[in-house]
Each structure stands twice: as structure tokens, then as C-alpha cells.
XYZ file of C-alpha atoms in Angstrom:
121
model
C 72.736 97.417 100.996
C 76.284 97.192 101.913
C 77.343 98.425 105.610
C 80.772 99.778 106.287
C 81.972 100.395 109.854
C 85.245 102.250 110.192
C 87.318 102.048 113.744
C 91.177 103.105 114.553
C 91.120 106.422 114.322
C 92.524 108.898 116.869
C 95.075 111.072 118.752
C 98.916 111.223 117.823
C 101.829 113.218 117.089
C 103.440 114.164 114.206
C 105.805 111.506 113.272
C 103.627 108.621 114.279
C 101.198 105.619 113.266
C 97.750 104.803 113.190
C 95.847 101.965 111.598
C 92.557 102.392 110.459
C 90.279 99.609 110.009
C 86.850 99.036 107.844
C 84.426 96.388 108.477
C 82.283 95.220 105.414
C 78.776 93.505 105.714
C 75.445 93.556 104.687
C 75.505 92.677 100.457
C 79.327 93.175 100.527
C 80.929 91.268 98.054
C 84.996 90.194 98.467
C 85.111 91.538 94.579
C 84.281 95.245 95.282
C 86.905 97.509 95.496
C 87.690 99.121 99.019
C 89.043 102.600 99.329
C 89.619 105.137 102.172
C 88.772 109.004 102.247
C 89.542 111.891 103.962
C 88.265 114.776 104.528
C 90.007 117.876 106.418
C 87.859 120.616 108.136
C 86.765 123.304 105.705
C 87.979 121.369 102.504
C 86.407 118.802 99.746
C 86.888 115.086 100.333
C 90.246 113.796 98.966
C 91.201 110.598 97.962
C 94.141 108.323 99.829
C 94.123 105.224 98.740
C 91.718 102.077 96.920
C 92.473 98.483 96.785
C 90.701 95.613 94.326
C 93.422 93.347 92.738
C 96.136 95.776 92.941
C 96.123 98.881 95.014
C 96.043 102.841 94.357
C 97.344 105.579 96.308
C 97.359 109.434 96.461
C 100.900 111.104 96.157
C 100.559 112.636 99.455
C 100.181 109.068 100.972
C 102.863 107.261 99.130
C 105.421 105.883 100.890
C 104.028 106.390 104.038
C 100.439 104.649 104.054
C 99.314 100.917 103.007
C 96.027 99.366 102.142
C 95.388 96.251 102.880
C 92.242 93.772 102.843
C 91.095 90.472 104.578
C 88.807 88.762 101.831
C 87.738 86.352 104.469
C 86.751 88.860 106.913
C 85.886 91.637 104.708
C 87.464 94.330 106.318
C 90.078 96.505 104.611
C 92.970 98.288 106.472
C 95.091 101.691 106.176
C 98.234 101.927 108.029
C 99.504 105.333 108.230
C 102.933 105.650 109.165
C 104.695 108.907 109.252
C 101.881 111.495 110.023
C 101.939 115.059 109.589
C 99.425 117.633 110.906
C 98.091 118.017 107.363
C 96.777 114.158 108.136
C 95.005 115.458 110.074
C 90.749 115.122 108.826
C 87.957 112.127 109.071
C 88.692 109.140 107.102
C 86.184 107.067 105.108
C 85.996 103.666 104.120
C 84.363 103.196 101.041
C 83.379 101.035 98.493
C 81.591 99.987 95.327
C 80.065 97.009 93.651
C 82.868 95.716 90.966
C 86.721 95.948 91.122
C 87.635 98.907 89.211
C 89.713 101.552 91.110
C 89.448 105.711 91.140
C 90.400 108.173 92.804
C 86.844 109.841 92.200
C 84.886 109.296 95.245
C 82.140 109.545 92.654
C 83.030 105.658 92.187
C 81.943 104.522 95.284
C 78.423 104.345 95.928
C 78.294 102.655 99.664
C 80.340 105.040 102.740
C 81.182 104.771 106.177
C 80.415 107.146 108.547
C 84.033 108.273 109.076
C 86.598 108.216 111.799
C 88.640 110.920 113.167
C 92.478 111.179 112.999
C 93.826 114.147 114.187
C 98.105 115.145 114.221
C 99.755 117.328 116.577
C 102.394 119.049 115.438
């Protein structure tokens, strides 16, 4: 089984930055692709952004958020720059055995529990 551990999230107004971080372990492999999920209160899961040899992003989150991962540590990060209240949800790290990239979070089979990021307007 693979383990992912998500940390970072938090408090902050509109306009800000956050960094989320995820924490691989267990059967993690550096190969599997890493992505991060939100979900807002009252909506479906949405995707933000997934990184394997190159990286992926939703439209909302271009421009203003970057993925980024530590092969050596096996912990991929999100830094969100320019937050709006509609940021606002828990994020998920997420990932899946292999290197291919979606925006489906039916392509990730292994999930973190989620961390909170909420915007004030």
C-alpha cells in the first residue's frame, strides 16, 4: 500500500499564499505520478494540478499555483499564490502507480486524507 500524508493547509486572506505539502511512503515509487485535489463544501472533487515528468494544471490554477516534487524525499508540493475565496475546499494529495497524468481523479488509486485551506474574502 502506498501512504500519503498531506500538511500546509490553513487560514488566509484573499490575495495570499499557502504551500501544501504531501508526504509519500509505504510502496511509493519516485515513478508514480503525484497530483493534488480539492474539494469545496457541497461540490464534486475537482482537479488542480498532477506532476510525473512534466506537470498538469487546471485553468483555474494556472498562473497562480505550482507543483513540485522531491524524488529523494518523496513528497510533492503545491504552492498557491494568489488565493481567492473560491480556493477555498480540502485538498488531496494523490497518486497512482505509473507516470501517466489526468485530470480524472479516477486515475489515482492511493489518497490522502485531505487538508483544509480556507480564503477570506
Amino acid at each position: 500500500q502506498v501512504q500519503l500524508v498531506e500538511s500546509g493547509g490553513g487560514l488566509v486572506q484573499a490575495g495570499g499564499s499557502l504551500r501544501l505539502s504531501c508526504a509519500a511512503s509505504g510502496r511509493f515509487r519516485s515513478s508514480y505520478v503525484m497530483a493534488w485535489v480539492r474539494q469545496a463544501s457541497g461540490r464534486e472533487r475537482e482537479f488542480v494540478a498532477a506532476i510525473s515528468w512534466s506537470t498538469l494544471y487546471a485553468d483555474s490554477v494556472k498562473g497562480r499555483f505550482t507543483i513540485s516534487r522531491d524524488n529523494a524525499k518523496n513528497t510533492v508540493d503545491l504552492q498557491m499564490n494568489g488565493l481567492a475565496p473560491e480556493d477555498t475546499a480540502v485538498y488531496y494529495c494523490a497518486s497512482n502507480r505509473g507516470s501517466q497524468a489526468t485530470t480524472s481523479e479516477n486515475g489515482y488509486s492511493y489518497w490522502g486524507q485531505g487538508t483544509q485551506v480556507t480564503v477570506s474574502s
